[in-house]
N, CA, C and O atoms as a GROMACS GRO file, in nm:
protein
  576
    1MET      N    1  -0.215  -1.759   1.554
    1MET     CA    2  -0.127  -1.703   1.563
    1MET      C    3  -0.072  -1.588   1.434
    1MET      O    4  -0.144  -1.570   1.336
    2ILE      N    5   0.035  -1.531   1.446
    2ILE     CA    6   0.076  -1.418   1.403
    2ILE      C    7   0.166  -1.422   1.329
    2ILE      O    8   0.274  -1.445   1.384
    3THR      N    9   0.168  -1.407   1.205
    3THR     CA   10   0.336  -1.430   1.061
    3THR      C   11   0.402  -1.333   1.066
    3THR      O   12   0.388  -1.238   0.989
    4PRO      N   13   0.503  -1.341   1.179
    4PRO     CA   14   0.540  -1.171   1.123
    4PRO      C   15   0.635  -1.189   0.978
    4PRO      O   16   0.689  -1.298   0.963
    5LEU      N   17   0.647  -1.130   0.918
    5LEU     CA   18   0.723  -1.092   0.777
    5LEU      C   19   0.817  -1.016   0.788
    5LEU      O   20   0.916  -1.039   0.718
    6THR      N   21   0.817  -0.870   0.903
    6THR     CA   22   0.940  -0.812   0.897
    6THR      C   23   0.951  -0.765   1.069
    6THR      O   24   0.882  -0.848   1.129
    7LEU      N   25   1.001  -0.682   1.154
    7LEU     CA   26   0.958  -0.627   1.277
    7LEU      C   27   0.818  -0.588   1.303
    7LEU      O   28   0.757  -0.635   1.399
    8HIS      N   29   0.768  -0.509   1.225
    8HIS     CA   30   0.638  -0.421   1.206
    8HIS      C   31   0.528  -0.520   1.197
    8HIS      O   32   0.444  -0.562   1.277
    9PHE      N   33   0.557  -0.545   1.058
    9PHE     CA   34   0.446  -0.585   1.002
    9PHE      C   35   0.442  -0.730   0.984
    9PHE      O   36   0.547  -0.793   0.969
   10SER      N   37   0.326  -0.787   0.986
   10SER     CA   38   0.259  -0.936   0.932
   10SER      C   39   0.236  -0.977   0.861
   10SER      O   40   0.267  -0.917   0.758
   11LEU      N   41   0.180  -1.082   0.848
   11LEU     CA   42   0.109  -1.137   0.661
   11LEU      C   43  -0.053  -1.110   0.732
   11LEU      O   44  -0.142  -1.115   0.647
   12GLU      N   45  -0.101  -1.084   0.878
   12GLU     CA   46  -0.239  -1.164   0.895
   12GLU      C   47  -0.285  -0.938   0.856
   12GLU      O   48  -0.380  -0.887   0.798
   13GLU      N   49  -0.171  -0.879   0.920
   13GLU     CA   50  -0.184  -0.711   0.880
   13GLU      C   51  -0.209  -0.686   0.730
   13GLU      O   52  -0.298  -0.610   0.688
   14LEU      N   53  -0.144  -0.739   0.670
   14LEU     CA   54  -0.119  -0.697   0.477
   14LEU      C   55  -0.261  -0.779   0.434
   14LEU      O   56  -0.309  -0.765   0.321
   15THR      N   57  -0.319  -0.864   0.533
   15THR     CA   58  -0.462  -1.001   0.470
   15THR      C   59  -0.575  -0.940   0.483
   15THR      O   60  -0.664  -0.931   0.398
   16THR      N   61  -0.569  -0.883   0.629
   16THR     CA   62  -0.696  -0.854   0.687
   16THR      C   63  -0.798  -0.724   0.558
   16THR      O   64  -0.777  -0.611   0.514
   17THR      N   65  -0.920  -0.846   0.542
   17THR     CA   66  -1.010  -0.717   0.499
   17THR      C   67  -1.142  -0.735   0.558
   17THR      O   68  -1.165  -0.818   0.646
   18ASP      N   69  -1.244  -0.641   0.500
   18ASP     CA   70  -1.368  -0.621   0.590
   18ASP      C   71  -1.440  -0.718   0.514
   18ASP      O   72  -1.551  -0.737   0.563
   19HIS      N   73  -1.419  -0.784   0.416
   19HIS     CA   74  -1.484  -0.848   0.345
   19HIS      C   75  -1.442  -0.989   0.354
   19HIS      O   76  -1.386  -1.052   0.264
   20ARG      N   77  -1.482  -1.049   0.508
   20ARG     CA   78  -1.497  -1.165   0.563
   20ARG      C   79  -1.497  -1.309   0.505
   20ARG      O   80  -1.421  -1.404   0.526
   21GLN      N   81  -1.645  -1.291   0.398
   21GLN     CA   82  -1.688  -1.392   0.343
   21GLN      C   83  -1.608  -1.444   0.214
   21GLN      O   84  -1.647  -1.549   0.162
   22PHE      N   85  -1.469  -1.359   0.146
   22PHE     CA   86  -1.425  -1.397   0.119
   22PHE      C   87  -1.243  -1.489   0.107
   22PHE      O   88  -1.144  -1.439   0.161
   23ASP      N   89  -1.239  -1.596   0.044
   23ASP     CA   90  -1.060  -1.609   0.089
   23ASP      C   91  -0.952  -1.482   0.067
   23ASP      O   92  -0.955  -1.411  -0.034
   24ASN      N   93  -0.877  -1.468   0.151
   24ASN     CA   94  -0.777  -1.307   0.089
   24ASN      C   95  -0.666  -1.412   0.119
   24ASN      O   96  -0.606  -1.367   0.217
   25THR      N   97  -0.615  -1.520   0.084
   25THR     CA   98  -0.496  -1.581   0.110
   25THR      C   99  -0.427  -1.602  -0.053
   25THR      O  100  -0.466  -1.653  -0.158
   26PRO      N  101  -0.298  -1.527  -0.004
   26PRO     CA  102  -0.193  -1.505  -0.132
   26PRO      C  103  -0.136  -1.652  -0.157
   26PRO      O  104  -0.152  -1.754  -0.090
   27ASN      N  105  -0.054  -1.628  -0.293
   27ASN     CA  106  -0.044  -1.811  -0.338
   27ASN      C  107   0.114  -1.730  -0.334
   27ASN      O  108   0.132  -1.611  -0.308
   28PRO      N  109   0.204  -1.820  -0.362
   28PRO     CA  110   0.342  -1.793  -0.310
   28PRO      C  111   0.412  -1.682  -0.393
   28PRO      O  112   0.526  -1.647  -0.360
   29ASP      N  113   0.355  -1.632  -0.489
   29ASP     CA  114   0.437  -1.527  -0.570
   29ASP      C  115   0.361  -1.426  -0.505
   29ASP      O  116   0.438  -1.330  -0.513
   30GLU      N  117   0.246  -1.380  -0.438
   30GLU     CA  118   0.187  -1.274  -0.362
   30GLU      C  119   0.246  -1.259  -0.242
   30GLU      O  120   0.267  -1.157  -0.177
   31LEU      N  121   0.280  -1.420  -0.209
   31LEU     CA  122   0.323  -1.354  -0.069
   31LEU      C  123   0.458  -1.320  -0.053
   31LEU      O  124   0.495  -1.242   0.035
   32ALA      N  125   0.570  -1.399  -0.170
   32ALA     CA  126   0.681  -1.297  -0.178
   32ALA      C  127   0.686  -1.196  -0.204
   32ALA      O  128   0.765  -1.120  -0.147
   33ASN      N  129   0.580  -1.147  -0.325
   33ASN     CA  130   0.538  -0.970  -0.286
   33ASN      C  131   0.557  -0.937  -0.173
   33ASN      O  132   0.665  -0.884  -0.146
   34LEU      N  133   0.437  -0.960  -0.047
   34LEU     CA  134   0.376  -0.899   0.055
   34LEU      C  135   0.531  -0.870   0.108
   34LEU      O  136   0.568  -0.753   0.108
   35ASN      N  137   0.629  -0.982   0.155
   35ASN     CA  138   0.759  -1.015   0.192
   35ASN      C  139   0.839  -0.884   0.170
   35ASN      O  140   0.895  -0.819   0.259
   36ARG      N  141   0.834  -0.854   0.016
   36ARG     CA  142   0.895  -0.781  -0.030
   36ARG      C  143   0.852  -0.618   0.042
   36ARG      O  144   0.914  -0.558   0.129
   37LEU      N  145   0.730  -0.578  -0.027
   37LEU     CA  146   0.631  -0.495   0.044
   37LEU      C  147   0.654  -0.427   0.230
   37LEU      O  148   0.662  -0.317   0.284
   38ALA      N  149   0.656  -0.594   0.279
   38ALA     CA  150   0.673  -0.543   0.436
   38ALA      C  151   0.810  -0.450   0.435
   38ALA      O  152   0.830  -0.336   0.477
   39LYS      N  153   0.896  -0.545   0.371
   39LYS     CA  154   1.017  -0.444   0.416
   39LYS      C  155   1.022  -0.344   0.386
   39LYS      O  156   1.083  -0.264   0.456
   40PHE      N  157   0.962  -0.305   0.273
   40PHE     CA  158   0.989  -0.140   0.222
   40PHE      C  159   0.890  -0.062   0.295
   40PHE      O  160   0.910   0.060   0.295
   41LEU      N  161   0.748  -0.123   0.383
   41LEU     CA  162   0.706  -0.037   0.484
   41LEU      C  163   0.787  -0.022   0.586
   41LEU      O  164   0.746   0.047   0.679
   42GLU      N  165   0.892  -0.069   0.592
   42GLU     CA  166   0.950  -0.095   0.687
   42GLU      C  167   1.031   0.087   0.647
   42GLU      O  168   0.990   0.197   0.685
   43GLN      N  169   1.097   0.069   0.600
   43GLN     CA  170   1.170   0.164   0.534
   43GLN      C  171   1.095   0.320   0.541
   43GLN      O  172   1.154   0.427   0.545
   44VAL      N  173   0.972   0.302   0.542
   44VAL     CA  174   0.805   0.415   0.528
   44VAL      C  175   0.839   0.433   0.628
   44VAL      O  176   0.876   0.548   0.652
   45LYS      N  177   0.844   0.332   0.739
   45LYS     CA  178   0.833   0.385   0.880
   45LYS      C  179   0.932   0.465   0.960
   45LYS      O  180   0.916   0.553   1.044
   46THR      N  181   1.056   0.398   0.897
   46THR     CA  182   1.183   0.500   0.958
   46THR      C  183   1.185   0.625   0.918
   46THR      O  184   1.217   0.711   1.000
   47ALA      N  185   1.145   0.668   0.756
   47ALA     CA  186   1.140   0.832   0.732
   47ALA      C  187   1.042   0.856   0.773
   47ALA      O  188   1.043   0.978   0.794
   48LEU      N  189   0.898   0.794   0.814
   48LEU     CA  190   0.834   0.876   0.872
   48LEU      C  191   0.865   0.885   1.072
   48LEU      O  192   0.784   0.882   1.165
   49GLY      N  193   1.006   0.896   1.071
   49GLY     CA  194   1.027   0.917   1.232
   49GLY      C  195   0.979   0.801   1.292
   49GLY      O  196   1.017   0.793   1.408
   50ASP      N  197   0.905   0.702   1.253
   50ASP     CA  198   0.887   0.551   1.365
   50ASP      C  199   0.786   0.554   1.396
   50ASP      O  200   0.751   0.474   1.483
   51LYS      N  201   0.693   0.643   1.343
   51LYS     CA  202   0.534   0.651   1.385
   51LYS      C  203   0.478   0.545   1.341
   51LYS      O  204   0.515   0.487   1.239
   52PRO      N  205   0.356   0.500   1.433
   52PRO     CA  206   0.305   0.369   1.382
   52PRO      C  207   0.211   0.378   1.245
   52PRO      O  208   0.113   0.447   1.218
   53VAL      N  209   0.278   0.286   1.176
   53VAL     CA  210   0.208   0.252   0.982
   53VAL      C  211   0.068   0.170   1.015
   53VAL      O  212   0.071   0.050   1.041
   54MET      N  213  -0.035   0.234   1.013
   54MET     CA  214  -0.145   0.176   0.999
   54MET      C  215  -0.229   0.130   0.865
   54MET      O  216  -0.300   0.208   0.802
   55ILE      N  217  -0.210   0.006   0.836
   55ILE     CA  218  -0.283  -0.018   0.706
   55ILE      C  219  -0.425  -0.087   0.718
   55ILE      O  220  -0.474  -0.187   0.770
   56ASN      N  221  -0.469   0.038   0.630
   56ASN     CA  222  -0.573   0.039   0.573
   56ASN      C  223  -0.638  -0.106   0.501
   56ASN      O  224  -0.732  -0.173   0.542
   57SER      N  225  -0.527  -0.135   0.340
   57SER     CA  226  -0.582  -0.238   0.295
   57SER      C  227  -0.403  -0.243   0.207
   57SER      O  228  -0.324  -0.156   0.171
   58ALA      N  229  -0.405  -0.383   0.205
   58ALA     CA  230  -0.305  -0.414   0.126
   58ALA      C  231  -0.322  -0.550   0.010
   58ALA      O  232  -0.373  -0.537  -0.101
   59PHE      N  233  -0.283  -0.640   0.049
   59PHE     CA  234  -0.350  -0.785  -0.065
   59PHE      C  235  -0.479  -0.774  -0.068
   59PHE      O  236  -0.548  -0.726   0.022
   60ARG      N  237  -0.521  -0.822  -0.186
   60ARG     CA  238  -0.722  -0.809  -0.199
   60ARG      C  239  -0.659  -0.909  -0.347
   60ARG      O  240  -0.602  -0.881  -0.453
   61SER      N  241  -0.716  -1.046  -0.274
   61SER     CA  242  -0.787  -1.135  -0.359
   61SER      C  243  -0.841  -1.091  -0.481
   61SER      O  244  -0.879  -0.974  -0.477
   62GLU      N  245  -0.862  -1.162  -0.612
   62GLU     CA  246  -0.955  -1.107  -0.682
   62GLU      C  247  -1.132  -1.120  -0.655
   62GLU      O  248  -1.219  -1.071  -0.727
   63ALA      N  249  -1.151  -1.192  -0.545
   63ALA     CA  250  -1.297  -1.160  -0.507
   63ALA      C  251  -1.299  -1.031  -0.417
   63ALA      O  252  -1.377  -0.946  -0.460
   64VAL      N  253  -1.210  -0.985  -0.266
   64VAL     CA  254  -1.216  -0.901  -0.214
   64VAL      C  255  -1.142  -0.808  -0.318
   64VAL      O  256  -1.117  -0.707  -0.253
   65ASN      N  257  -1.103  -0.794  -0.424
   65ASN     CA  258  -1.096  -0.656  -0.499
   65ASN      C  259  -1.203  -0.643  -0.583
   65ASN      O  260  -1.230  -0.540  -0.644
   66ASN      N  261  -1.273  -0.760  -0.587
   66ASN     CA  262  -1.389  -0.724  -0.708
   66ASN      C  263  -1.515  -0.648  -0.616
   66ASN      O  264  -1.607  -0.584  -0.667
   67ALA      N  265  -1.493  -0.671  -0.463
   67ALA     CA  266  -1.618  -0.608  -0.372
   67ALA      C  267  -1.555  -0.515  -0.383
   67ALA      O  268  -1.608  -0.442  -0.468
   68VAL      N  269  -1.430  -0.455  -0.325
   68VAL     CA  270  -1.438  -0.279  -0.295
   68VAL      C  271  -1.480  -0.205  -0.461
   68VAL      O  272  -1.526  -0.092  -0.479
   69GLY      N  273  -1.448  -0.304  -0.562
   69GLY     CA  274  -1.489  -0.233  -0.686
   69GLY      C  275  -1.356  -0.125  -0.760
   69GLY      O  276  -1.370  -0.009  -0.800
   70SER      N  277  -1.235  -0.207  -0.760
   70SER     CA  278  -1.114  -0.192  -0.768
   70SER      C  279  -1.108  -0.292  -0.907
   70SER      O  280  -1.169  -0.394  -0.941
   71ARG      N  281  -0.985  -0.196  -0.977
   71ARG     CA  282  -0.959  -0.251  -1.070
   71ARG      C  283  -0.842  -0.415  -1.039
   71ARG      O  284  -0.771  -0.435  -0.941
   72ASN      N  285  -0.865  -0.522  -1.184
   72ASN     CA  286  -0.765  -0.620  -1.145
   72ASN      C  287  -0.663  -0.568  -1.198
   72ASN      O  288  -0.620  -0.675  -1.240
   73THR      N  289  -0.567  -0.472  -1.243
   73THR     CA  290  -0.463  -0.438  -1.227
   73THR      C  291  -0.387  -0.345  -1.112
   73THR      O  292  -0.270  -0.305  -1.106
   74SER      N  293  -0.476  -0.331  -1.044
   74SER     CA  294  -0.443  -0.269  -0.926
   74SER      C  295  -0.308  -0.346  -0.876
   74SER      O  296  -0.290  -0.465  -0.900
   75GLN      N  297  -0.212  -0.262  -0.800
   75GLN     CA  298  -0.072  -0.343  -0.756
   75GLN      C  299  -0.182  -0.408  -0.598
   75GLN      O  300  -0.129  -0.508  -0.551
   76HIS      N  301  -0.286  -0.376  -0.536
   76HIS     CA  302  -0.292  -0.467  -0.394
   76HIS      C  303  -0.328  -0.605  -0.423
   76HIS      O  304  -0.337  -0.686  -0.330
   77ARG      N  305  -0.360  -0.662  -0.617
   77ARG     CA  306  -0.428  -0.803  -0.606
   77ARG      C  307  -0.286  -0.850  -0.621
   77ARG      O  308  -0.281  -0.968  -0.587
   78VAL      N  309  -0.138  -0.794  -0.669
   78VAL     CA  310  -0.029  -0.915  -0.658
   78VAL      C  311   0.065  -0.871  -0.495
   78VAL      O  312   0.177  -0.917  -0.472
   79GLY      N  313  -0.010  -0.773  -0.397
   79GLY     CA  314   0.048  -0.824  -0.293
   79GLY      C  315   0.149  -0.646  -0.290
   79GLY      O  316   0.219  -0.610  -0.194
   80CYS      N  317   0.131  -0.582  -0.389
   80CYS     CA  318   0.276  -0.463  -0.444
   80CYS      C  319   0.242  -0.326  -0.364
   80CYS      O  320   0.316  -0.228  -0.350
   81ALA      N  321   0.055  -0.352  -0.296
   81ALA     CA  322   0.041  -0.202  -0.254
   81ALA      C  323  -0.023  -0.201  -0.144
   81ALA      O  324  -0.093  -0.298  -0.114
   82ALA      N  325  -0.011  -0.066  -0.042
   82ALA     CA  326  -0.087  -0.089   0.054
   82ALA      C  327  -0.152   0.072   0.086
   82ALA      O  328  -0.098   0.170   0.033
   83ASP      N  329  -0.268   0.086   0.173
   83ASP     CA  330  -0.328   0.209   0.200
   83ASP      C  331  -0.279   0.196   0.331
   83ASP      O  332  -0.278   0.096   0.403
   84ILE      N  333  -0.232   0.327   0.356
   84ILE     CA  334  -0.137   0.345   0.513
   84ILE      C  335  -0.275   0.494   0.560
   84ILE      O  336  -0.362   0.561   0.506
   85ARG      N  337  -0.203   0.472   0.704
   85ARG     CA  338  -0.267   0.547   0.781
   85ARG      C  339  -0.147   0.610   0.831
   85ARG      O  340  -0.061   0.522   0.844
   86ILE      N  341  -0.096   0.744   0.871
   86ILE     CA  342   0.031   0.789   1.020
   86ILE      C  343  -0.093   0.864   1.118
   86ILE      O  344  -0.181   0.943   1.084
   87PRO      N  345  -0.070   0.824   1.212
   87PRO     CA  346  -0.160   0.940   1.348
   87PRO      C  347  -0.077   1.028   1.327
   87PRO      O  348   0.040   1.015   1.291
   88GLY      N  349  -0.141   1.131   1.352
   88GLY     CA  350  -0.095   1.228   1.382
   88GLY      C  351  -0.021   1.339   1.255
   88GLY      O  352   0.020   1.456   1.257
   89MET      N  353  -0.029   1.238   1.157
   89MET     CA  354  -0.027   1.261   1.025
   89MET      C  355  -0.106   1.332   0.914
   89MET      O  356  -0.213   1.273   0.932
   90THR      N  357  -0.125   1.398   0.835
   90THR     CA  358  -0.225   1.419   0.713
   90THR      C  359  -0.212   1.375   0.615
   90THR      O  360  -0.130   1.446   0.556
   91PRO      N  361  -0.252   1.273   0.537
   91PRO     CA  362  -0.224   1.167   0.382
   91PRO      C  363  -0.102   1.269   0.329
   91PRO      O  364   0.008   1.224   0.300
   92ASP      N  365  -0.134   1.416   0.320
   92ASP     CA  366  -0.086   1.534   0.221
   92ASP      C  367   0.115   1.515   0.282
   92ASP      O  368   0.210   1.516   0.204
   93GLU      N  369   0.124   1.497   0.468
   93GLU     CA  370   0.275   1.519   0.447
   93GLU      C  371   0.280   1.403   0.470
   93GLU      O  372   0.386   1.354   0.509
   94VAL      N  373   0.228   1.369   0.463
   94VAL     CA  374   0.286   1.135   0.434
   94VAL      C  375   0.372   1.170   0.363
   94VAL      O  376   0.487   1.190   0.401
   95VAL      N  377   0.322   1.184   0.223
   95VAL     CA  378   0.331   1.221   0.061
   95VAL      C  379   0.450   1.270   0.088
   95VAL      O  380   0.547   1.195   0.100
   96LYS      N  381   0.463   1.441   0.105
   96LYS     CA  382   0.616   1.486   0.117
   96LYS      C  383   0.692   1.459   0.196
   96LYS      O  384   0.796   1.523   0.179
   97THR      N  385   0.694   1.378   0.299
   97THR     CA  386   0.783   1.315   0.395
   97THR      C  387   0.891   1.163   0.293
   97THR      O  388   1.011   1.143   0.275
   98ILE      N  389   0.748   1.084   0.248
   98ILE     CA  390   0.849   1.025   0.171
   98ILE      C  391   0.909   1.015   0.059
   98ILE      O  392   0.991   0.932   0.020
   99MET      N  393   0.842   1.152  -0.017
   99MET     CA  394   0.923   1.146  -0.152
   99MET      C  395   1.083   1.270  -0.099
   99MET      O  396   1.195   1.290  -0.145
  100ALA      N  397   1.012   1.316   0.007
  100ALA     CA  398   1.165   1.351   0.064
  100ALA      C  399   1.277   1.319   0.079
  100ALA      O  400   1.393   1.352   0.052
  101ALA      N  401   1.169   1.186   0.170
  101ALA     CA  402   1.316   1.078   0.132
  101ALA      C  403   1.406   0.995   0.063
  101ALA      O  404   1.512   0.941   0.093
  102GLY      N  405   1.351   0.998  -0.014
  102GLY     CA  406   1.414   0.950  -0.141
  102GLY      C  407   1.362   0.762  -0.179
  102GLY      O  408   1.398   0.694  -0.275
  103LEU      N  409   1.290   0.730  -0.088
  103LEU     CA  410   1.246   0.604  -0.120
  103LEU      C  411   1.223   0.556  -0.279
  103LEU      O  412   1.207   0.622  -0.382
  104GLY      N  413   1.227   0.450  -0.260
  104GLY     CA  414   1.223   0.358  -0.430
  104GLY      C  415   1.091   0.300  -0.445
  104GLY      O  416   1.066   0.185  -0.481
  105TYR      N  417   0.976   0.429  -0.398
  105TYR     CA  418   0.800   0.371  -0.426
  105TYR      C  419   0.805   0.377  -0.534
  105TYR      O  420   0.866   0.469  -0.588
  106ASP      N  421   0.739   0.272  -0.607
  106ASP     CA  422   0.622   0.227  -0.802
  106ASP      C  423   0.540   0.402  -0.775
  106ASP      O  424   0.538   0.497  -0.853
  107GLN      N  425   0.493   0.392  -0.667
  107GLN     CA  426   0.338   0.476  -0.695
  107GLN      C  427   0.328   0.561  -0.552
  107GLN      O  428   0.384   0.498  -0.463
  108ILE      N  429   0.283   0.662  -0.516
  108ILE     CA  430   0.254   0.716  -0.411
  108ILE      C  431   0.123   0.827  -0.393
  108ILE      O  432   0.136   0.946  -0.425
  109ILE      N  433   0.027   0.783  -0.351
  109ILE     CA  434  -0.123   0.857  -0.398
  109ILE      C  435  -0.177   0.900  -0.285
  109ILE      O  436  -0.194   0.823  -0.190
  110ARG      N  437  -0.207   1.013  -0.281
  110ARG     CA  438  -0.299   1.099  -0.178
  110ARG      C  439  -0.424   1.081  -0.231
  110ARG      O  440  -0.475   1.134  -0.330
  111GLU      N  441  -0.482   0.973  -0.131
  111GLU     CA  442  -0.667   0.980  -0.187
  111GLU      C  443  -0.770   1.020  -0.123
  111GLU      O  444  -0.790   0.975  -0.010
  112PHE      N  445  -0.823   1.076  -0.158
  112PHE     CA  446  -0.914   1.178  -0.107
  112PHE      C  447  -0.894   1.215   0.050
  112PHE      O  448  -0.964   1.177   0.145
  113ASP      N  449  -0.815   1.273   0.052
  113ASP     CA  450  -0.697   1.332   0.141
  113ASP      C  451  -0.754   1.237   0.269
  113ASP      O  452  -0.813   1.284   0.366
  114ARG      N  453  -0.720   1.080   0.247
  114ARG     CA  454  -0.766   1.031   0.359
  114ARG      C  455  -0.714   0.928   0.446
  114ARG      O  456  -0.729   0.884   0.560
  115TRP      N  457  -0.620   0.903   0.298
  115TRP     CA  458  -0.505   0.790   0.344
  115TRP      C  459  -0.391   0.816   0.214
  115TRP      O  460  -0.422   0.876   0.111
  116THR      N  461  -0.250   0.757   0.244
  116THR     CA  462  -0.204   0.715   0.134
  116THR      C  463  -0.168   0.620   0.082
  116THR      O  464  -0.127   0.537   0.164
  117HIS      N  465  -0.161   0.584  -0.032
  117HIS     CA  466  -0.163   0.456  -0.118
  117HIS      C  467  -0.044   0.495  -0.123
  117HIS      O  468  -0.027   0.616  -0.132
  118ILE      N  469   0.110   0.377  -0.116
  118ILE     CA  470   0.184   0.336  -0.176
  118ILE      C  471   0.228   0.216  -0.222
  118ILE      O  472   0.188   0.115  -0.163
  119SER      N  473   0.309   0.203  -0.325
  119SER     CA  474   0.319   0.074  -0.396
  119SER      C  475   0.488   0.052  -0.446
  119SER      O  476   0.572   0.140  -0.462
  120ILE      N  477   0.502  -0.098  -0.465
  120ILE     CA  478   0.688  -0.102  -0.480
  120ILE      C  479   0.607  -0.146  -0.645
  120ILE      O  480   0.492  -0.139  -0.689
  121PRO      N  481   0.736  -0.188  -0.697
  121PRO     CA  482   0.706  -0.271  -0.849
  121PRO      C  483   0.666  -0.399  -0.830
  121PRO      O  484   0.719  -0.485  -0.759
  122ASN      N  485   0.574  -0.406  -0.895
  122ASN     CA  486   0.535  -0.552  -0.933
  122ASN      C  487   0.633  -0.645  -0.989
  122ASN      O  488   0.601  -0.760  -0.958
  123ASN      N  489   0.690  -0.643  -1.025
  123ASN     CA  490   0.818  -0.729  -1.045
  123ASN      C  491   0.977  -0.691  -0.993
  123ASN      O  492   1.041  -0.602  -1.048
  124PRO      N  493   1.030  -0.773  -0.875
  124PRO     CA  494   1.152  -0.719  -0.811
  124PRO      C  495   1.280  -0.656  -0.874
  124PRO      O  496   1.369  -0.594  -0.816
  125GLU      N  497   1.264  -0.695  -1.039
  125GLU     CA  498   1.417  -0.664  -1.130
  125GLU      C  499   1.341  -0.512  -1.168
  125GLU      O  500   1.426  -0.430  -1.203
  126ASP      N  501   1.216  -0.462  -1.169
  126ASP     CA  502   1.176  -0.338  -1.223
  126ASP      C  503   1.231  -0.188  -1.141
  126ASP      O  504   1.240  -0.161  -1.021
  127LYS      N  505   1.256  -0.123  -1.241
  127LYS     CA  506   1.315   0.027  -1.137
  127LYS      C  507   1.197   0.079  -1.106
  127LYS      O  508   1.103   0.059  -1.184
  128PRO      N  509   1.178   0.150  -0.997
  128PRO     CA  510   1.029   0.187  -0.965
  128PRO      C  511   1.022   0.312  -1.081
  128PRO      O  512   1.112   0.375  -1.135
  129ARG      N  513   0.874   0.319  -1.095
  129ARG     CA  514   0.809   0.456  -1.172
  129ARG      C  515   0.818   0.589  -1.077
  129ARG      O  516   0.850   0.696  -1.131
  130GLN      N  517   0.799   0.586  -0.977
  130GLN     CA  518   0.817   0.735  -0.890
  130GLN      C  519   0.723   0.820  -0.943
  130GLN      O  520   0.744   0.941  -0.957
  131GLN      N  521   0.596   0.752  -0.981
  131GLN     CA  522   0.464   0.841  -0.971
  131GLN      C  523   0.404   0.848  -0.848
  131GLN      O  524   0.390   0.762  -0.761
  132ALA      N  525   0.364   0.983  -0.856
  132ALA     CA  526   0.326   1.042  -0.752
  132ALA      C  527   0.181   1.132  -0.788
  132ALA      O  528   0.183   1.232  -0.859
  133LEU      N  529   0.062   1.079  -0.726
  133LEU     CA  530  -0.081   1.125  -0.749
  133LEU      C  531  -0.125   1.217  -0.656
  133LEU      O  532  -0.067   1.244  -0.551
  134ILE      N  533  -0.272   1.284  -0.712
  134ILE     CA  534  -0.330   1.270  -0.623
  134ILE      C  535  -0.495   1.205  -0.649
  134ILE      O  536  -0.515   1.254  -0.760
  135ILE      N  537  -0.603   1.138  -0.620
  135ILE     CA  538  -0.670   1.143  -0.638
  135ILE      C  539  -0.801   1.130  -0.576
  135ILE      O  540  -0.842   1.032  -0.513
  136ASP      N  541  -0.887   1.284  -0.609
  136ASP     CA  542  -1.002   1.270  -0.518
  136ASP      C  543  -1.113   1.335  -0.641
  136ASP      O  544  -1.092   1.332  -0.763
  137ARG      N  545  -1.238   1.394  -0.569
  137ARG     CA  546  -1.338   1.384  -0.619
  137ARG      C  547  -1.347   1.451  -0.776
  137ARG      O  548  -1.431   1.452  -0.865
  138SER      N  549  -1.184   1.518  -0.751
  138SER     CA  550  -1.228   1.610  -0.904
  138SER      C  551  -1.084   1.530  -1.040
  138SER      O  552  -1.005   1.585  -1.116
  139GLY      N  553  -1.116   1.374  -1.008
  139GLY     CA  554  -1.040   1.280  -1.051
  139GLY      C  555  -0.896   1.286  -0.994
  139GLY      O  556  -0.857   1.335  -0.888
  140THR      N  557  -0.814   1.211  -1.108
  140THR     CA  558  -0.653   1.162  -1.068
  140THR      C  559  -0.557   1.297  -1.147
  140THR      O  560  -0.595   1.342  -1.255
  141ARG      N  561  -0.460   1.338  -1.092
  141ARG     CA  562  -0.365   1.415  -1.152
  141ARG      C  563  -0.238   1.423  -1.069
  141ARG      O  564  -0.235   1.435  -0.946
  142PRO      N  565  -0.135   1.414  -1.150
  142PRO     CA  566  -0.010   1.436  -1.079
  142PRO      C  567   0.011   1.527  -0.977
  142PRO      O  568  -0.020   1.644  -0.999
  143TYR      N  569   0.058   1.495  -0.867
  143TYR     CA  570   0.116   1.541  -0.698
  143TYR      C  571   0.198   1.627  -0.767
  143TYR      O  572   0.286   1.596  -0.847
  144ALA      N  573   0.152   1.773  -0.720
  144ALA     CA  574   0.209   1.887  -0.719
  144ALA      C  575   0.275   1.973  -0.607
  144ALA      O  576   0.324   2.082  -0.634
   0.00000   0.00000   0.00000
């Protein structure tokens, strides 16, 4: 059974992982964050001309996060981040479009020119940092 969070995003879509040997079930706080993230992803979808938003990764339990080699401070851990791909758009085009739309993202990162990481603040009352970065073989640097 599919559990819709919003019109275009489901709980299953935001918790799917290739590391199926690990439980990836969000707790109530993480679920609340996933609901906020899904609502934000609807804004992203609209800004991108209603193109499909393909989720590579969103919520990651501690075990899944460790399996992918990410830090425990990753916003994926608390349900506030998603790595996305948009068919027909490069990650650079996605970043530029979202930035131009003035959406309240916390971070937007062009990662290895293969996908776009987008996040919301970990706490609903926090102001989005509007941090734009590039991560690739050269390291991490501001998006310019």
